Amino acid sequence: MFLTLKQGTTEEGKNHILDKIKELGFKAHISEGENQQVIGVIGNNVIAKKEIFESMFMVDSVTPISKSYKLVSKEFKEDATIVDVGKGVKVGSDQLVVMSGPCSIDREDNLLATAKAVKASGANVLRAGAFKPRTSPYAFRGLGLEGLKMLQRVGDELKMPTVSEAMTINQAIEVAEYSDIIQVGARNAQNFDLLRELGKLKKPVLLKRGIAMTMDEFFMSAEYIASEGNTDIILCERGIRTFETATRFTLDLNAVPVVKKFTHLPIIIDPSHGTGVREYVKPMCMAAMASGADGVMVEVHPIPEEALSDGPQSLVFDQFEDLMKDLKKISQVVGKK
Ligand code: PEP
Ligand code: MN
């Protein structure tokens, strides 16, 4: 449930409520709105203690949250969350956010060339994997720490925030040190211990939807991160598994209005993994922005046939430039700059 405080409640009054929440064994999550202070009270059967809070004169109202996810729900926070990922990029704002780069880092010169090309076309976040989840244990699994260092150097040189995946808690600590956003891939979207640890790190998290996750399960995964104190979460729809084989996955754009209706978190769309086919990436990016997404993630490689992962879905520089031209037009229609 959440408590809406009366206007003019003093720090002392607020601390009294926070002490009570702690004393009852619950967790408090404060959300400061423009002219309203709200405290989320999370714990087992909090509703049983509703009256205690209703009796406090600093509390204006006590509202139960009907959904099983609480802190990420629209019921808890009406205003859209804007995730500041650094270097002037704010996901969920009126900026068109385009995260682009190779699937995996192979060589620093390739990464630098890609970053320069995508930035020149208008991308504002550099994506690149150093720890790669691969279906086959024999496939290239990323350059690891060496790759992260390359990513940091290139991101700094081009003044672009960076995003990179972590599959384990130890990797997450390393990614947090070298990159601006920690990506949780589809395969780890329900790795609850990892999610909890990410909640403790003070870094934005890009949470991809698992390939067989319902929207409610997706939101519960985000709740794992939020419940540990980190609400800098960007959701990412990247395709789900269906009976369809013409595409690698089925990109579920329904996710956009559903996310906007039930949560306050921003959502971006990844048509590269969602389709798995280079020529489908542009149309689905266009559809993503038209549906109200906050941005897209697109894989780009200078020579896709030499890419060590996901070459077939990677755009070359010219294709990315062409995509950005049209993406900018459609973004204006939906109020993104
Ligand atoms: C990726 O972004 O390269 C990736 C592996 O994504 P996903 O987890 O969506 O498959
Ligand atoms: Mn990939």
Short mmCIF file of C-alpha atoms and ligand atoms in Angstrom, two decimals:
data_model
loop_
_atom_site.label_atom_id
_atom_site.label_comp_id
_atom_site.label_asym_id
_atom_site.label_seq_id
_atom_site.Cartn_x
_atom_site.Cartn_y
_atom_site.Cartn_z
CA MET A 1 0.00 0.00 0.00
CA PHE A 2 1.08 3.59 -0.21
CA LEU A 3 0.64 6.54 2.08
CA THR A 4 0.02 9.98 0.67
CA LEU A 5 1.31 12.57 3.12
CA LYS A 6 -0.47 15.81 3.92
CA GLN A 7 1.03 18.91 2.35
CA GLY A 8 3.46 20.60 4.69
CA THR A 9 4.44 17.42 6.52
CA THR A 10 7.75 18.14 8.23
CA GLU A 11 10.90 15.98 8.07
CA GLU A 12 10.21 15.05 11.69
CA GLY A 13 6.70 13.91 10.83
CA LYS A 14 7.98 11.90 7.91
CA ASN A 15 10.67 10.27 10.03
CA HIS A 16 8.06 9.26 12.57
CA ILE A 17 6.18 7.39 9.85
CA LEU A 18 9.39 5.81 8.54
CA ASP A 19 10.27 4.62 12.06
CA LYS A 20 6.85 3.04 12.42
CA ILE A 21 7.20 1.25 9.08
CA LYS A 22 10.55 -0.15 10.20
CA GLU A 23 9.21 -1.13 13.61
CA LEU A 24 6.45 -3.16 11.94
CA GLY A 25 9.07 -5.00 9.85
CA PHE A 26 8.11 -3.41 6.53
CA LYS A 27 10.18 -1.57 3.94
CA ALA A 28 9.56 2.06 3.00
CA HIS A 29 10.07 3.53 -0.47
CA ILE A 30 9.78 7.28 -0.75
CA SER A 31 8.57 8.92 -3.93
CA GLU A 32 8.74 12.71 -4.05
CA GLY A 33 6.24 14.09 -6.53
CA GLU A 34 6.06 17.72 -7.57
CA ASN A 35 3.58 18.64 -4.86
CA GLN A 36 2.98 15.34 -3.16
CA GLN A 37 5.03 13.02 -1.01
CA VAL A 38 4.18 9.35 -1.18
CA ILE A 39 5.61 6.52 0.91
CA GLY A 40 5.27 2.99 -0.37
CA VAL A 41 4.96 0.41 2.40
CA ILE A 42 6.05 -3.02 1.25
CA GLY A 43 5.92 -6.24 3.17
CA ASN A 44 3.84 -9.25 4.04
CA ASN A 45 0.19 -8.44 4.70
CA VAL A 46 0.75 -4.71 5.11
CA ILE A 47 -2.97 -4.15 4.70
CA ALA A 48 -3.58 -5.65 8.16
CA LYS A 49 -1.82 -2.59 9.61
CA LYS A 50 -3.68 -0.07 7.49
CA GLU A 51 -5.45 1.52 10.44
CA ILE A 52 -2.24 2.38 12.24
CA PHE A 53 -1.26 4.60 9.33
CA GLU A 54 -4.77 5.95 8.83
CA SER A 55 -4.65 7.20 12.41
CA MET A 56 -1.53 9.29 11.84
CA PHE A 57 -2.34 12.94 11.37
CA MET A 58 0.42 13.46 8.76
CA VAL A 59 -1.11 10.79 6.53
CA ASP A 60 -3.71 12.07 4.09
CA SER A 61 -4.73 8.72 2.64
CA VAL A 62 -3.78 5.06 2.65
CA THR A 63 -4.22 3.27 -0.67
CA PRO A 64 -3.81 -0.46 -1.22
CA ILE A 65 -1.99 -1.47 -4.42
CA SER A 66 -4.00 -4.14 -6.17
CA LYS A 67 -1.22 -5.47 -8.39
CA SER A 68 1.39 -7.95 -7.23
CA TYR A 69 4.08 -5.57 -8.45
CA LYS A 70 4.00 -2.40 -6.38
CA LEU A 71 6.88 0.05 -6.75
CA VAL A 72 6.97 -0.10 -10.54
CA SER A 73 3.19 0.20 -10.84
CA LYS A 74 1.36 3.21 -12.14
CA GLU A 75 -0.83 2.99 -9.05
CA PHE A 76 2.19 3.79 -6.88
CA LYS A 77 3.61 6.50 -9.13
CA GLU A 78 1.57 8.36 -11.72
CA ASP A 79 4.45 10.36 -13.24
CA ALA A 80 6.55 8.65 -15.88
CA THR A 81 10.04 7.75 -14.69
CA ILE A 82 12.87 9.35 -16.60
CA VAL A 83 16.13 7.43 -16.35
CA ASP A 84 19.15 9.69 -16.60
CA VAL A 85 21.89 7.48 -18.05
CA GLY A 86 24.49 10.24 -18.17
CA LYS A 87 26.10 12.42 -20.84
CA GLY A 88 22.80 14.23 -21.38
CA VAL A 89 20.69 11.19 -22.29
CA LYS A 90 17.41 10.79 -20.45
CA VAL A 91 15.37 7.70 -21.29
CA GLY A 92 11.63 8.28 -20.98
CA SER A 93 11.93 12.02 -21.62
CA ASP A 94 11.00 13.69 -24.90
CA GLN A 95 14.32 12.53 -26.40
CA LEU A 96 14.34 9.84 -29.06
CA VAL A 97 16.71 7.31 -27.51
CA VAL A 98 18.62 5.09 -29.91
CA MET A 99 21.00 2.53 -28.43
CA SER A 100 23.17 1.18 -31.16
CA GLY A 101 26.39 -0.73 -31.76
CA PRO A 102 27.64 -4.25 -32.38
CA CYS A 103 26.11 -7.31 -30.75
CA SER A 104 29.49 -8.17 -29.30
CA ILE A 105 32.75 -6.29 -29.10
CA ASP A 106 35.30 -7.97 -31.35
CA ARG A 107 38.01 -5.38 -32.05
CA GLU A 108 38.48 -1.86 -30.72
CA ASP A 109 38.87 -0.34 -34.20
CA ASN A 110 35.55 -1.89 -35.27
CA LEU A 111 33.86 -0.61 -32.13
CA LEU A 112 35.26 2.90 -32.59
CA ALA A 113 34.26 3.00 -36.27
CA THR A 114 30.75 1.79 -35.39
CA ALA A 115 30.36 4.28 -32.57
CA LYS A 116 31.45 7.15 -34.83
CA ALA A 117 29.06 6.09 -37.59
CA VAL A 118 26.00 5.58 -35.38
CA LYS A 119 26.64 8.78 -33.47
CA ALA A 120 26.94 10.75 -36.70
CA SER A 121 23.54 9.38 -37.73
CA GLY A 122 21.94 10.31 -34.40
CA ALA A 123 22.32 7.36 -32.02
CA ASN A 124 22.82 8.57 -28.45
CA VAL A 125 23.78 5.41 -26.53
CA LEU A 126 26.50 2.91 -27.51
CA ARG A 127 25.57 -0.73 -27.02
CA ALA A 128 28.07 -3.59 -27.16
CA GLY A 129 28.36 -6.93 -25.41
CA ALA A 130 31.46 -8.11 -23.57
CA PHE A 131 29.79 -11.02 -21.74
CA LYS A 132 27.66 -12.89 -24.27
CA PRO A 133 24.91 -15.37 -23.50
CA ARG A 134 25.21 -17.95 -26.30
CA THR A 135 22.96 -20.88 -27.02
CA SER A 136 25.97 -23.00 -27.92
CA PRO A 137 28.82 -23.37 -25.43
CA TYR A 138 31.19 -23.46 -28.41
CA ALA A 139 30.20 -20.03 -29.75
CA PHE A 140 32.16 -16.81 -29.05
CA ARG A 141 31.27 -15.71 -25.54
CA GLY A 142 32.70 -12.21 -25.56
CA LEU A 143 35.97 -10.47 -24.71
CA GLY A 144 34.99 -9.99 -21.07
CA LEU A 145 36.83 -7.35 -19.07
CA GLU A 146 39.10 -6.48 -22.00
CA GLY A 147 35.99 -5.69 -24.05
CA LEU A 148 34.49 -3.58 -21.27
CA LYS A 149 37.66 -1.48 -21.17
CA MET A 150 37.40 -0.91 -24.93
CA LEU A 151 33.76 0.08 -24.50
CA GLN A 152 34.64 2.59 -21.82
CA ARG A 153 37.42 4.14 -23.89
CA VAL A 154 35.22 4.47 -26.97
CA GLY A 155 32.24 5.75 -24.98
CA ASP A 156 34.43 8.39 -23.31
CA GLU A 157 36.04 9.42 -26.58
CA LEU A 158 32.68 9.92 -28.27
CA LYS A 159 30.89 11.18 -25.15
CA MET A 160 28.26 8.48 -25.48
CA PRO A 161 26.77 6.61 -22.52
CA THR A 162 27.23 2.86 -22.89
CA VAL A 163 25.21 -0.27 -22.19
CA SER A 164 26.55 -3.79 -21.79
CA GLU A 165 25.20 -7.09 -20.54
CA ALA A 166 25.98 -8.90 -17.31
CA MET A 167 24.91 -12.50 -16.69
CA THR A 168 26.25 -12.93 -13.17
CA ILE A 169 26.55 -10.78 -10.07
CA ASN A 170 30.33 -10.54 -10.47
CA GLN A 171 29.96 -9.47 -14.09
CA ALA A 172 27.38 -6.88 -13.01
CA ILE A 173 29.91 -5.33 -10.63
CA GLU A 174 32.43 -5.11 -13.49
CA VAL A 175 29.90 -3.75 -15.98
CA ALA A 176 28.84 -1.15 -13.40
CA GLU A 177 32.43 0.03 -13.19
CA TYR A 178 33.03 0.38 -16.93
CA SER A 179 29.61 1.07 -18.42
CA ASP A 180 26.71 3.48 -17.78
CA ILE A 181 23.85 0.99 -18.03
CA ILE A 182 23.80 -2.67 -17.03
CA GLN A 183 21.84 -4.85 -19.43
CA VAL A 184 19.97 -7.92 -18.21
CA GLY A 185 19.44 -10.14 -21.21
CA ALA A 186 16.33 -12.11 -22.06
CA ARG A 187 17.87 -15.28 -20.72
CA ASN A 188 18.45 -13.79 -17.28
CA ALA A 189 15.25 -11.81 -16.97
CA GLN A 190 14.11 -14.11 -14.17
CA ASN A 191 17.48 -14.60 -12.51
CA PHE A 192 16.07 -13.21 -9.28
CA ASP A 193 19.32 -13.17 -7.32
CA LEU A 194 20.99 -11.16 -10.08
CA LEU A 195 18.02 -8.77 -10.21
CA ARG A 196 18.19 -8.20 -6.46
CA GLU A 197 21.89 -7.39 -6.60
CA LEU A 198 21.26 -4.94 -9.44
CA GLY A 199 18.75 -3.27 -7.15
CA LYS A 200 21.58 -2.55 -4.73
CA LEU A 201 23.93 -1.07 -7.33
CA LYS A 202 23.40 2.58 -8.12
CA LYS A 203 23.35 2.12 -11.90
CA PRO A 204 20.55 2.24 -14.46
CA VAL A 205 19.42 -1.21 -15.56
CA LEU A 206 18.14 -2.17 -19.01
CA LEU A 207 15.88 -5.14 -18.36
CA LYS A 208 14.99 -7.22 -21.38
CA ARG A 209 11.84 -9.31 -21.46
CA GLY A 210 12.42 -13.05 -21.27
CA ILE A 211 11.46 -15.03 -24.35
CA ALA A 212 8.51 -16.69 -22.61
CA MET A 213 7.55 -14.08 -20.05
CA THR A 214 4.08 -12.61 -19.60
CA MET A 215 3.88 -8.87 -19.02
CA ASP A 216 3.03 -9.45 -15.35
CA GLU A 217 6.14 -11.59 -14.95
CA PHE A 218 8.15 -8.88 -16.71
CA PHE A 219 6.90 -6.29 -14.24
CA MET A 220 7.65 -8.60 -11.31
CA SER A 221 11.25 -8.88 -12.51
CA ALA A 222 11.46 -5.09 -12.56
CA GLU A 223 9.94 -5.10 -9.08
CA TYR A 224 12.83 -7.29 -7.85
CA ILE A 225 15.25 -4.51 -8.85
CA ALA A 226 13.05 -1.73 -7.48
CA SER A 227 12.44 -3.53 -4.19
CA GLU A 228 16.14 -3.21 -3.39
CA GLY A 229 16.08 0.53 -3.95
CA ASN A 230 16.91 1.03 -7.63
CA THR A 231 14.08 2.39 -9.77
CA ASP A 232 16.33 3.45 -12.65
CA ILE A 233 14.94 0.69 -14.81
CA ILE A 234 14.44 0.74 -18.58
CA LEU A 235 12.28 -2.07 -19.93
CA CYS A 236 13.08 -3.60 -23.31
CA GLU A 237 10.82 -5.72 -25.49
CA ARG A 238 13.01 -7.94 -27.69
CA GLY A 239 10.60 -10.54 -29.03
CA ILE A 240 8.97 -13.59 -27.54
CA ARG A 241 8.84 -17.21 -28.62
CA THR A 242 5.78 -18.19 -30.64
CA PHE A 243 4.98 -20.81 -33.31
CA GLU A 244 6.28 -18.43 -36.00
CA THR A 245 9.51 -19.37 -37.74
CA ALA A 246 9.76 -16.68 -40.44
CA THR A 247 11.40 -14.46 -37.84
CA ARG A 248 13.80 -15.31 -35.03
CA PHE A 249 11.25 -14.23 -32.40
CA THR A 250 7.87 -12.48 -32.52
CA LEU A 251 8.28 -8.83 -31.63
CA ASP A 252 5.41 -8.02 -29.30
CA LEU A 253 4.67 -4.34 -29.77
CA ASN A 254 1.58 -4.76 -27.59
CA ALA A 255 4.12 -4.45 -24.81
CA VAL A 256 4.39 -0.70 -25.34
CA PRO A 257 0.83 0.36 -24.46
CA VAL A 258 0.68 -2.33 -21.75
CA VAL A 259 3.85 -1.00 -20.10
CA LYS A 260 2.55 2.57 -20.36
CA LYS A 261 -0.78 1.60 -18.82
CA PHE A 262 0.46 -0.42 -15.87
CA THR A 263 3.89 0.99 -14.99
CA HIS A 264 5.71 4.31 -14.85
CA LEU A 265 8.88 2.87 -16.42
CA PRO A 266 10.21 3.73 -19.88
CA ILE A 267 10.28 1.06 -22.58
CA ILE A 268 12.50 0.63 -25.61
CA ILE A 269 12.15 -1.87 -28.44
CA ASP A 270 14.84 -4.14 -29.87
CA PRO A 271 13.83 -5.18 -33.40
CA SER A 272 17.28 -6.65 -34.11
CA HIS A 273 16.70 -9.62 -31.79
CA GLY A 274 12.92 -9.38 -32.22
CA THR A 275 13.11 -10.17 -35.92
CA GLY A 276 16.61 -11.58 -36.39
CA VAL A 277 16.50 -10.42 -40.00
CA ARG A 278 18.31 -7.28 -41.19
CA GLU A 279 15.62 -6.14 -43.63
CA TYR A 280 12.87 -6.27 -41.00
CA VAL A 281 14.71 -4.08 -38.52
CA LYS A 282 13.78 -0.72 -40.04
CA PRO A 283 10.02 -1.34 -40.45
CA MET A 284 9.78 -2.62 -36.88
CA CYS A 285 11.80 0.34 -35.53
CA MET A 286 9.32 2.63 -37.26
CA ALA A 287 6.39 0.72 -35.79
CA ALA A 288 8.01 0.80 -32.36
CA MET A 289 8.28 4.58 -32.34
CA ALA A 290 4.76 4.96 -33.73
CA SER A 291 3.44 2.79 -30.90
CA GLY A 292 4.82 5.19 -28.30
CA ALA A 293 8.07 3.51 -27.29
CA ASP A 294 10.76 5.68 -25.71
CA GLY A 295 13.44 4.42 -28.05
CA VAL A 296 14.97 1.52 -29.90
CA MET A 297 18.01 -0.71 -29.70
CA VAL A 298 19.63 -1.61 -33.02
CA GLU A 299 22.63 -3.80 -33.77
CA VAL A 300 25.12 -2.37 -36.26
CA HIS A 301 28.43 -3.79 -37.51
CA PRO A 302 30.89 -2.45 -40.12
CA ILE A 303 31.22 -5.89 -41.77
CA PRO A 304 28.36 -8.12 -40.54
CA GLU A 305 29.82 -11.25 -42.12
CA GLU A 306 32.84 -10.85 -39.85
CA ALA A 307 30.76 -10.21 -36.71
CA LEU A 308 31.31 -12.81 -34.00
CA SER A 309 27.60 -12.83 -33.10
CA ASP A 310 24.32 -11.75 -34.69
CA GLY A 311 25.79 -10.71 -38.07
CA PRO A 312 22.58 -11.61 -40.00
CA GLN A 313 20.52 -9.07 -38.06
CA SER A 314 23.14 -6.32 -37.95
CA LEU A 315 22.71 -3.23 -40.11
CA VAL A 316 25.65 -1.71 -41.97
CA PHE A 317 26.37 2.02 -41.53
CA ASP A 318 24.41 3.18 -44.61
CA GLN A 319 21.35 1.21 -43.57
CA PHE A 320 21.53 2.69 -40.10
CA GLU A 321 21.79 6.21 -41.49
CA ASP A 322 18.75 5.58 -43.67
CA LEU A 323 16.83 4.19 -40.69
CA MET A 324 17.65 7.23 -38.56
CA LYS A 325 16.40 9.65 -41.22
CA ASP A 326 12.95 8.10 -41.21
CA LEU A 327 12.96 7.42 -37.48
CA LYS A 328 13.46 11.14 -36.83
CA LYS A 329 10.39 11.92 -38.96
CA ILE A 330 8.14 9.46 -37.19
CA SER A 331 9.44 10.51 -33.79
CA GLN A 332 8.27 14.06 -34.35
CA VAL A 333 4.73 12.79 -34.84
CA VAL A 334 4.79 11.16 -31.39
CA GLY A 335 6.45 14.15 -29.73
CA LYS A 336 10.04 12.92 -29.47
CA LYS A 337 13.03 15.05 -30.37
C1 PEP B 1 21.97 -8.71 -27.01
O1 PEP B 1 21.49 -7.60 -26.75
O2 PEP B 1 22.97 -8.86 -27.75
C2 PEP B 1 21.28 -9.91 -26.51
C3 PEP B 1 21.93 -11.05 -26.33
O3 PEP B 1 19.97 -9.71 -26.30
P1 PEP B 1 18.81 -10.69 -25.79
O4 PEP B 1 19.10 -10.95 -24.35
O5 PEP B 1 17.57 -9.88 -25.99
O6 PEP B 1 18.85 -11.93 -26.64
MN MN B 2 22.86 -9.69 -30.23
#
